[in-house]
CSV table of C-alpha atoms and ligand atoms in Angstrom, one decimal:
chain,number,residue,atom,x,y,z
A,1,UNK,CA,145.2,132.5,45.6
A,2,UNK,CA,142.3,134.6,47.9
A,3,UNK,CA,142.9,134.9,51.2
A,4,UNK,CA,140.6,133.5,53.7
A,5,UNK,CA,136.2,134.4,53.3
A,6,UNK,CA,136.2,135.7,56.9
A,7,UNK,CA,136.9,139.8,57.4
A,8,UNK,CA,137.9,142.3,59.4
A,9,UNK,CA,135.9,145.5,60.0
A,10,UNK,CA,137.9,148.1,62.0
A,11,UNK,CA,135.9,150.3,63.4
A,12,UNK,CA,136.8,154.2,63.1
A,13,UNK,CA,133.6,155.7,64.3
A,14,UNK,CA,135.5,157.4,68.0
A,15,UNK,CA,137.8,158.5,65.4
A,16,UNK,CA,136.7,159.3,61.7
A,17,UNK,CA,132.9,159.1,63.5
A,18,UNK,CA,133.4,162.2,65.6
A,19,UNK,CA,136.6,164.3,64.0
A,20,UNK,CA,133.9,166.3,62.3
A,21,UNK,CA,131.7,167.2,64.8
A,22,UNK,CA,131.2,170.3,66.1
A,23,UNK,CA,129.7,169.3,69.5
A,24,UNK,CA,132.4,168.2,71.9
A,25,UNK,CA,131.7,164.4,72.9
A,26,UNK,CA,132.5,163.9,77.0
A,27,UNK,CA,135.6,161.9,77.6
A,28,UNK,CA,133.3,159.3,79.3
A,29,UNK,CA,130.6,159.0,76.6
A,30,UNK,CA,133.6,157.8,74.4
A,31,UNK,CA,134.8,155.3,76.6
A,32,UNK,CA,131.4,154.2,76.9
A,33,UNK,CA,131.0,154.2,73.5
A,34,UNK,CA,134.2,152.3,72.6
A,35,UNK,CA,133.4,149.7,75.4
A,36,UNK,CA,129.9,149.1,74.0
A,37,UNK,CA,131.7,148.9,70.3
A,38,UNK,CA,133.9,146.1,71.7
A,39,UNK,CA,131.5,144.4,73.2
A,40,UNK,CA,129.7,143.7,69.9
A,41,UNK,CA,132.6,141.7,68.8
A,42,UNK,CA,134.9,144.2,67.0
A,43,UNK,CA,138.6,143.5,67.2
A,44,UNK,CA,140.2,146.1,66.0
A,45,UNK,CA,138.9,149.9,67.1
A,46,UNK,CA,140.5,153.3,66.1
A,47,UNK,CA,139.8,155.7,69.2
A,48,UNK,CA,141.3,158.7,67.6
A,49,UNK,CA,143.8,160.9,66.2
A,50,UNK,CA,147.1,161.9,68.0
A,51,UNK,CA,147.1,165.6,66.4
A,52,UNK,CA,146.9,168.9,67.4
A,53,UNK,CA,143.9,169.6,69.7
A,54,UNK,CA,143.8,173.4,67.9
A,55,UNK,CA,143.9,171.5,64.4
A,56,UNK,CA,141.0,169.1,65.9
A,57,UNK,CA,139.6,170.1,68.8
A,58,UNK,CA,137.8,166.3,69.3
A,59,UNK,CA,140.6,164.6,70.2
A,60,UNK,CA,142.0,167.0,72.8
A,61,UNK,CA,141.2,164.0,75.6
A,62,UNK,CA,142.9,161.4,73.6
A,63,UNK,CA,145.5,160.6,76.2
A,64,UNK,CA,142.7,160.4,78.8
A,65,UNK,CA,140.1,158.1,76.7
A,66,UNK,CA,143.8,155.7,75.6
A,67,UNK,CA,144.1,155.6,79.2
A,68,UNK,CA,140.6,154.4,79.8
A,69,UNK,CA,139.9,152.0,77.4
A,70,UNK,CA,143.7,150.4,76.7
A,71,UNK,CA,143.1,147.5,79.0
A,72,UNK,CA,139.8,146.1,76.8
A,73,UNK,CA,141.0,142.5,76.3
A,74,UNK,CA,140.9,140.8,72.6
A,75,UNK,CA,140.5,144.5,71.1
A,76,UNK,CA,143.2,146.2,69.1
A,77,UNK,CA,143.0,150.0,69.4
A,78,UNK,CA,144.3,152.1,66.9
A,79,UNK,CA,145.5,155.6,67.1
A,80,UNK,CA,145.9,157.8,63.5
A,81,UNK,CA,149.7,159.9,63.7
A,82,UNK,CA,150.6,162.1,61.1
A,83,UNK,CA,154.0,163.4,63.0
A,84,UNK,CA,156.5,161.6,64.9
A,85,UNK,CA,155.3,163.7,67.9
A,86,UNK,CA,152.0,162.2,67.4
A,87,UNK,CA,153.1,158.6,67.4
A,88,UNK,CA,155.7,159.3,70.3
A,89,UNK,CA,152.2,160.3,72.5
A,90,UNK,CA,150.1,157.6,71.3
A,91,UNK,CA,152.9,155.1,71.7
A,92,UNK,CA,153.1,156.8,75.3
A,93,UNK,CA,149.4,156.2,75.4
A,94,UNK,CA,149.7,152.2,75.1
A,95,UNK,CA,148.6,152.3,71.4
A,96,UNK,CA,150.9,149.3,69.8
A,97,UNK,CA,149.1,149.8,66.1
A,98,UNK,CA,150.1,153.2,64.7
A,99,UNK,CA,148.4,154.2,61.5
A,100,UNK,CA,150.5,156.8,59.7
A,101,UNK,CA,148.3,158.8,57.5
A,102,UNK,CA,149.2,161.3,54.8
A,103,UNK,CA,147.3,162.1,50.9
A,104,UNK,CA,148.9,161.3,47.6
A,105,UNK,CA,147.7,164.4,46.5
A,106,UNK,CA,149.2,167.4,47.7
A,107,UNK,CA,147.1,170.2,48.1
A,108,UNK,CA,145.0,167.8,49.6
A,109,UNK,CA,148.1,167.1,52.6
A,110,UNK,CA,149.3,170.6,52.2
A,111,UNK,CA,145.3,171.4,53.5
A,112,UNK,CA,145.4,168.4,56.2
A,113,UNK,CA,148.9,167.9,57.6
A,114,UNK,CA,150.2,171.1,56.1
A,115,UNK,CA,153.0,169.6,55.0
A,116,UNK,CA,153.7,167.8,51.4
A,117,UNK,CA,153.8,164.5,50.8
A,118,UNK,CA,157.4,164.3,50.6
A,119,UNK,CA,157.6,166.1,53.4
A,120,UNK,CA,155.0,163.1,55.2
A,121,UNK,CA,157.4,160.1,53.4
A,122,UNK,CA,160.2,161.6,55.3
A,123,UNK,CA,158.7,161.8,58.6
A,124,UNK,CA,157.0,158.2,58.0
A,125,UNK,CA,160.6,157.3,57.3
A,126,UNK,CA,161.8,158.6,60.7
A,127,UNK,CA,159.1,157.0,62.6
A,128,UNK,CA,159.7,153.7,61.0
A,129,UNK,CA,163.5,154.0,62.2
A,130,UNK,CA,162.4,154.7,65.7
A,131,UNK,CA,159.0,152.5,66.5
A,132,UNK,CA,160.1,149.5,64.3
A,133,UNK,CA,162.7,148.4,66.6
A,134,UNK,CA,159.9,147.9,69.4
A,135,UNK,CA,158.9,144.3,68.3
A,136,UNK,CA,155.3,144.5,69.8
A,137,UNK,CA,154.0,148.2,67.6
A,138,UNK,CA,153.0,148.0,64.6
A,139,UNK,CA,153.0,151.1,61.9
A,140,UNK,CA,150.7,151.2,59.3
A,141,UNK,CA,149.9,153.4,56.2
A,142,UNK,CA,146.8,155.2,55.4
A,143,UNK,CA,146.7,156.8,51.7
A,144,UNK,CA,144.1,159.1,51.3
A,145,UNK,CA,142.5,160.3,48.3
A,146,UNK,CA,143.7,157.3,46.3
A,147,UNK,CA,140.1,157.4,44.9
A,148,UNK,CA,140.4,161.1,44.2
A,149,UNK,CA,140.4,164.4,45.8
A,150,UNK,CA,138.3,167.7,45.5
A,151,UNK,CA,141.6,169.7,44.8
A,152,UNK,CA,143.2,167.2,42.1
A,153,UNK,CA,140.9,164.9,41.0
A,154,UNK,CA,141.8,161.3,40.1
A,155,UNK,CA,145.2,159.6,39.8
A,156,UNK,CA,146.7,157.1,37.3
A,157,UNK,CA,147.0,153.9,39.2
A,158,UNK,CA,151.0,153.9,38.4
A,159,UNK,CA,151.1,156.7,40.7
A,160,UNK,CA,148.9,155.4,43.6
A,161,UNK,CA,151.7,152.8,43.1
A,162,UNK,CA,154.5,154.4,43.2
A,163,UNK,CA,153.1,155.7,46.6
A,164,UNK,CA,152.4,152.0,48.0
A,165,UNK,CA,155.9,151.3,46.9
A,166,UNK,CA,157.5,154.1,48.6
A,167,UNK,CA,156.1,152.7,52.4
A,168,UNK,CA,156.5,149.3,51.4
A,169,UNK,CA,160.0,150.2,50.9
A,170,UNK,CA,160.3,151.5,54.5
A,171,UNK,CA,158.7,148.0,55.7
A,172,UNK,CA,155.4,148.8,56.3
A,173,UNK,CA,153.1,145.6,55.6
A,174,UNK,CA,149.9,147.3,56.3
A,175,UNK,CA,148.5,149.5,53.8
A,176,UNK,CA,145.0,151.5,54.1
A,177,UNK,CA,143.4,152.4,50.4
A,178,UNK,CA,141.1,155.4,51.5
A,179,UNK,CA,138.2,156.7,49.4
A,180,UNK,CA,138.4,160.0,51.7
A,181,UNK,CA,135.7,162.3,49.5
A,182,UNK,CA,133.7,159.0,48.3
A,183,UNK,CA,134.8,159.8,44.4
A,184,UNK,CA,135.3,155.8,44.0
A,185,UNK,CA,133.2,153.4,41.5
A,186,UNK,CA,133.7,149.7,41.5
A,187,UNK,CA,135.3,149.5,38.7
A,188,UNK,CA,138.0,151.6,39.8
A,189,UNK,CA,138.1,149.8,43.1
A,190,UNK,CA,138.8,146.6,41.4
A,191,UNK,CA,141.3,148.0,39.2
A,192,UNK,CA,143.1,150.2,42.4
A,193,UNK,CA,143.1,147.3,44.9
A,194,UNK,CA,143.7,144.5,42.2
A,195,UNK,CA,147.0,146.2,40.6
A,196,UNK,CA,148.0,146.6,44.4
A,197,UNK,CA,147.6,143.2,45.4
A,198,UNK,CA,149.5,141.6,42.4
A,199,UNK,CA,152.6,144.3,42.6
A,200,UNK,CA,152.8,144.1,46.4
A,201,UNK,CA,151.9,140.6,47.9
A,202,UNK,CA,153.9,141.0,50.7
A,203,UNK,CA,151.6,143.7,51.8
A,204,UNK,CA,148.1,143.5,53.6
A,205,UNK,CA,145.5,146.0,51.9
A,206,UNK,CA,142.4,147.4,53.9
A,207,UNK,CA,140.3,150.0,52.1
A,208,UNK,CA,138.6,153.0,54.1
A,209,UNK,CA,135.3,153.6,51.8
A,210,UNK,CA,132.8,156.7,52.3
A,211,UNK,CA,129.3,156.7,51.3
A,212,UNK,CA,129.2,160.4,50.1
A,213,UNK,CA,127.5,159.0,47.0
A,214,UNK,CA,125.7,156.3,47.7
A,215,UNK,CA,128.2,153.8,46.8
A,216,UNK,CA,129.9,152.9,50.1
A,217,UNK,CA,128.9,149.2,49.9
A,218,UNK,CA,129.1,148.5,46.1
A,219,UNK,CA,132.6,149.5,46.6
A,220,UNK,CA,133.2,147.3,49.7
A,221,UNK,CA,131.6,144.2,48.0
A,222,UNK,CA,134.1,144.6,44.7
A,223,UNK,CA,137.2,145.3,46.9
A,224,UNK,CA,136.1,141.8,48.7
A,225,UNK,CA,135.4,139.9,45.6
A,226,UNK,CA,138.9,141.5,44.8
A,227,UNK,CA,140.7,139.6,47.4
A,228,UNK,CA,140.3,142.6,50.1
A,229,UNK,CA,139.8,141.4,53.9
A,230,UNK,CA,140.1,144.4,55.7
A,231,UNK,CA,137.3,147.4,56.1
A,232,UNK,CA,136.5,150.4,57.7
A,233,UNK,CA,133.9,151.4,59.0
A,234,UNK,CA,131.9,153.6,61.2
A,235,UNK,CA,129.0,153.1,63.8
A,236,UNK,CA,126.3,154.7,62.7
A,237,UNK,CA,127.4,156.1,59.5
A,238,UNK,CA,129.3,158.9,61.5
A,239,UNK,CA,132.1,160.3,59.3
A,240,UNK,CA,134.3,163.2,57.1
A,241,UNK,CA,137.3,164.9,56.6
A,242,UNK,CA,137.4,168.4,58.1
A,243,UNK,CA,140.0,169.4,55.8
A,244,UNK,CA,138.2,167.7,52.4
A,245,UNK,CA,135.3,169.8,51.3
A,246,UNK,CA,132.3,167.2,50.5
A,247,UNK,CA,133.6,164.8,52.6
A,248,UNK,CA,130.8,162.7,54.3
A,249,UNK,CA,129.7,159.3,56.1
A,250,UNK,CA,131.9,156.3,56.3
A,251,UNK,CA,129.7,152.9,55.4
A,252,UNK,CA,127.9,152.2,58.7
A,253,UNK,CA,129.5,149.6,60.7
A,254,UNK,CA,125.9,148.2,61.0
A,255,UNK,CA,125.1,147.8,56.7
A,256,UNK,CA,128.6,146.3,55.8
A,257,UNK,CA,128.3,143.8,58.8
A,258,UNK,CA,124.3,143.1,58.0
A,259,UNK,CA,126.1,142.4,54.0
A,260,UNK,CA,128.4,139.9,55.3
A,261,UNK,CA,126.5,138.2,57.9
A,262,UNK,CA,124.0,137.7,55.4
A,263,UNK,CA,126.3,136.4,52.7
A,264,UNK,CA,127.3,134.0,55.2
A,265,UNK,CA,131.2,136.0,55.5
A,266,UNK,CA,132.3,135.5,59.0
A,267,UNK,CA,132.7,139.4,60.9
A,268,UNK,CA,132.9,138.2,64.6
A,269,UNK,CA,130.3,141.3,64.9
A,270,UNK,CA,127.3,140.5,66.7
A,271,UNK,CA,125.0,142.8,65.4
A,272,UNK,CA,121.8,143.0,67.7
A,273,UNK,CA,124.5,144.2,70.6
A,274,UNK,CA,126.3,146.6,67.8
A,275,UNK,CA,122.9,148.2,67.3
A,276,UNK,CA,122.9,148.8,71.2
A,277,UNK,CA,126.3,150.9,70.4
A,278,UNK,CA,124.7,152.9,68.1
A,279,UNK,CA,121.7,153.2,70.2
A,280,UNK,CA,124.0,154.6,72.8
A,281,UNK,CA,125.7,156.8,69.9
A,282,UNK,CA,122.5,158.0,69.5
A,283,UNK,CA,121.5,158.9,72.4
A,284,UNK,CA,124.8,161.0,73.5
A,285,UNK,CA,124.5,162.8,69.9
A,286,UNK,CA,120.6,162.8,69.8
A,287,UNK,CA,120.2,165.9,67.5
A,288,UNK,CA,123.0,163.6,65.0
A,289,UNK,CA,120.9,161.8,62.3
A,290,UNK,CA,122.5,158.5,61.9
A,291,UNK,CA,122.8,157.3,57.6
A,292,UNK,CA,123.2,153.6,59.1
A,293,UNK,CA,120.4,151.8,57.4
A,294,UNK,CA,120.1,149.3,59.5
A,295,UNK,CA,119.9,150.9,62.8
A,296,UNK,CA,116.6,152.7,61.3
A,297,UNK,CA,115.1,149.4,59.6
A,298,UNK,CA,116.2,147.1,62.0
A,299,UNK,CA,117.2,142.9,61.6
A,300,UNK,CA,114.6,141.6,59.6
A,301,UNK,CA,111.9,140.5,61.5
A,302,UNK,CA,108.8,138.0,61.2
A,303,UNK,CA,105.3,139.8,61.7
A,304,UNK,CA,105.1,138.3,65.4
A,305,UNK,CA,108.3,140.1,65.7
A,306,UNK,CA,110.4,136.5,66.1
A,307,UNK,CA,113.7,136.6,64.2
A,308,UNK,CA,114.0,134.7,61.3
A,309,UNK,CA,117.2,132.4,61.1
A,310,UNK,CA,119.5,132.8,58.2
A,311,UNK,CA,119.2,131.3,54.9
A,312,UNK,CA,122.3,129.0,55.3
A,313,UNK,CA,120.5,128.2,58.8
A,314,UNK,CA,117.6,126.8,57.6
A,315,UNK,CA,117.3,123.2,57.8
B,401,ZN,ZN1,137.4,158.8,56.4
């Protein structure tokens, strides 16, 4: 049986958006930020990483931006951890959903987290025994390169499997599918997310897509015709791995809403007041050219510059 038509489009922009940058983002213009990205109706933000400033120097005001922005009510921030150090400080911090990330392919972790993957499983394995017990935090998994990585190349599903089985194990129920490089096609989305779904029900899948490639939403639309319900995405198109050569823009927050809107697939985004976020991402990064279609094209507009309604609005 599919889940329900409605979505969920996390929103990593003050995260995955701005890791990559080199221009240092003022504490305030993220919480501005943030605040303007909740008030377009997103529920579920990701303000940043809990790492090493020297490894990313971007996130060196996590604490105080947590601090600022941990009281937004309806909105659940996340917080990525890739050490138990990490998710000790963001649990510190007032973040409640933790997202553990590590890469199935290990040159690709060695390079990110300089550890290996078994090295991440075992320190995912001592968070769980310490932040499971608190009955109001939740740890999630992100995998990244399941789609492939510029060291390695592509992996057989059984083995992206065997790597979903090893944090189900543990007990975690959320799992993120990330296309970190943008290697993915639809076909092997389907095939990745579907052999997921039917080996681990018990688990919630979200995918993490980049649009190095062009193919960003193709992707997105077969994972949800798949059964996926949860995406990420990032305001503006903002996006890349500092540690994965190639790596570039996340789908924009503003194109995968616009699809679903459009297709009548219920967001909770209101997309006229997420274009003012990107506005204001704009104009603290002016010299930053956004990918986000929509925010150059705009809503589709009548010649008298009236809006039309929707198809499925149309009497
Ligand atoms: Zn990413």
């Amino acid at each position: 049986m599919k889940p329900g038509s409605g979505v969920t489009i996390v929103e990593v922009g003050p995260r995955d958006g701005l890791q990559n940058l080199t221009t240092q983002v003022k504490t305030e213009d993220k919480v501005r930020l943030i605040e303007w990205l909740a008030a377009s109706g997103l529920r579920e933000i990701q303000i940043g990483a809990f790492v090493n400033p020297g490894a990313i120097p971007q996130f060196r005001d996590i604490k105080e931006v947590a601090a600022c922005v941990r009281d937004l009510p309806g909105v659940t921030l996340t917080a990525l951890v890739p050490n138990l150090r990490g998710a000790q400080t963001a649990f510190e911090s007032g973040i409640r959903k933790l997202i553990f990330f590590f890469s199935i392919s290990r040159s690709h972790n060695l390079i990110n987290v300089q550890q290996t993957t078994a090295a991440s499983l075992e320190t995912l394995a001592s968070i769980m025994k310490i932040f499971s017990t608190h009955p109001d935090t939740t740890i999630c998994a992100a995998l990244a390169t399941v789609f492939g990585c510029p060291f390695e190349g592509f992996f057989p599903t059984d083995a992206i499997l065997r790597y979903v089985e090893a944090v189900a194990d543990m007990g975690i129920t959320e799992v993120t599918l990330c296309d970190t490089v943008g290697f993915g096609n639809p076909g092997q989305v389907e095939e990745i997310t579907r052999a997921c779904m039917e080996k681990f029900p018990e688990v919630t899948f979200g995918v993490h897509l980049h649009n190095t490639r062009g193919l960003g939403l193709a992707n997105a639309l077969k994972a949800y015709e798949t059964g996926i319900r949860i995406f990420d995405a990032a305001v503006g198109g903002l996006g890349g791995c500092p540690f994965a050569p190639g790596a570039s823009g996340n789908i924009a927050t503003e194109d995968i809403v616009f699809m679903f809107n459009q297709m009548g697939v219920e967001t909770g985004v209101h997309l006229e007041k997420l274009l003012d976020a990107t506005q204001y991402l704009q104009d603290i990064l002016p010299d930053m050219p956004l990918t986000s279609a929509l925010f150059h094209a705009g809503l589709p507009k009548r010649i008298d510059g009236n809006g039309f309604p929707r198809l499925k609005e149309r009497p």
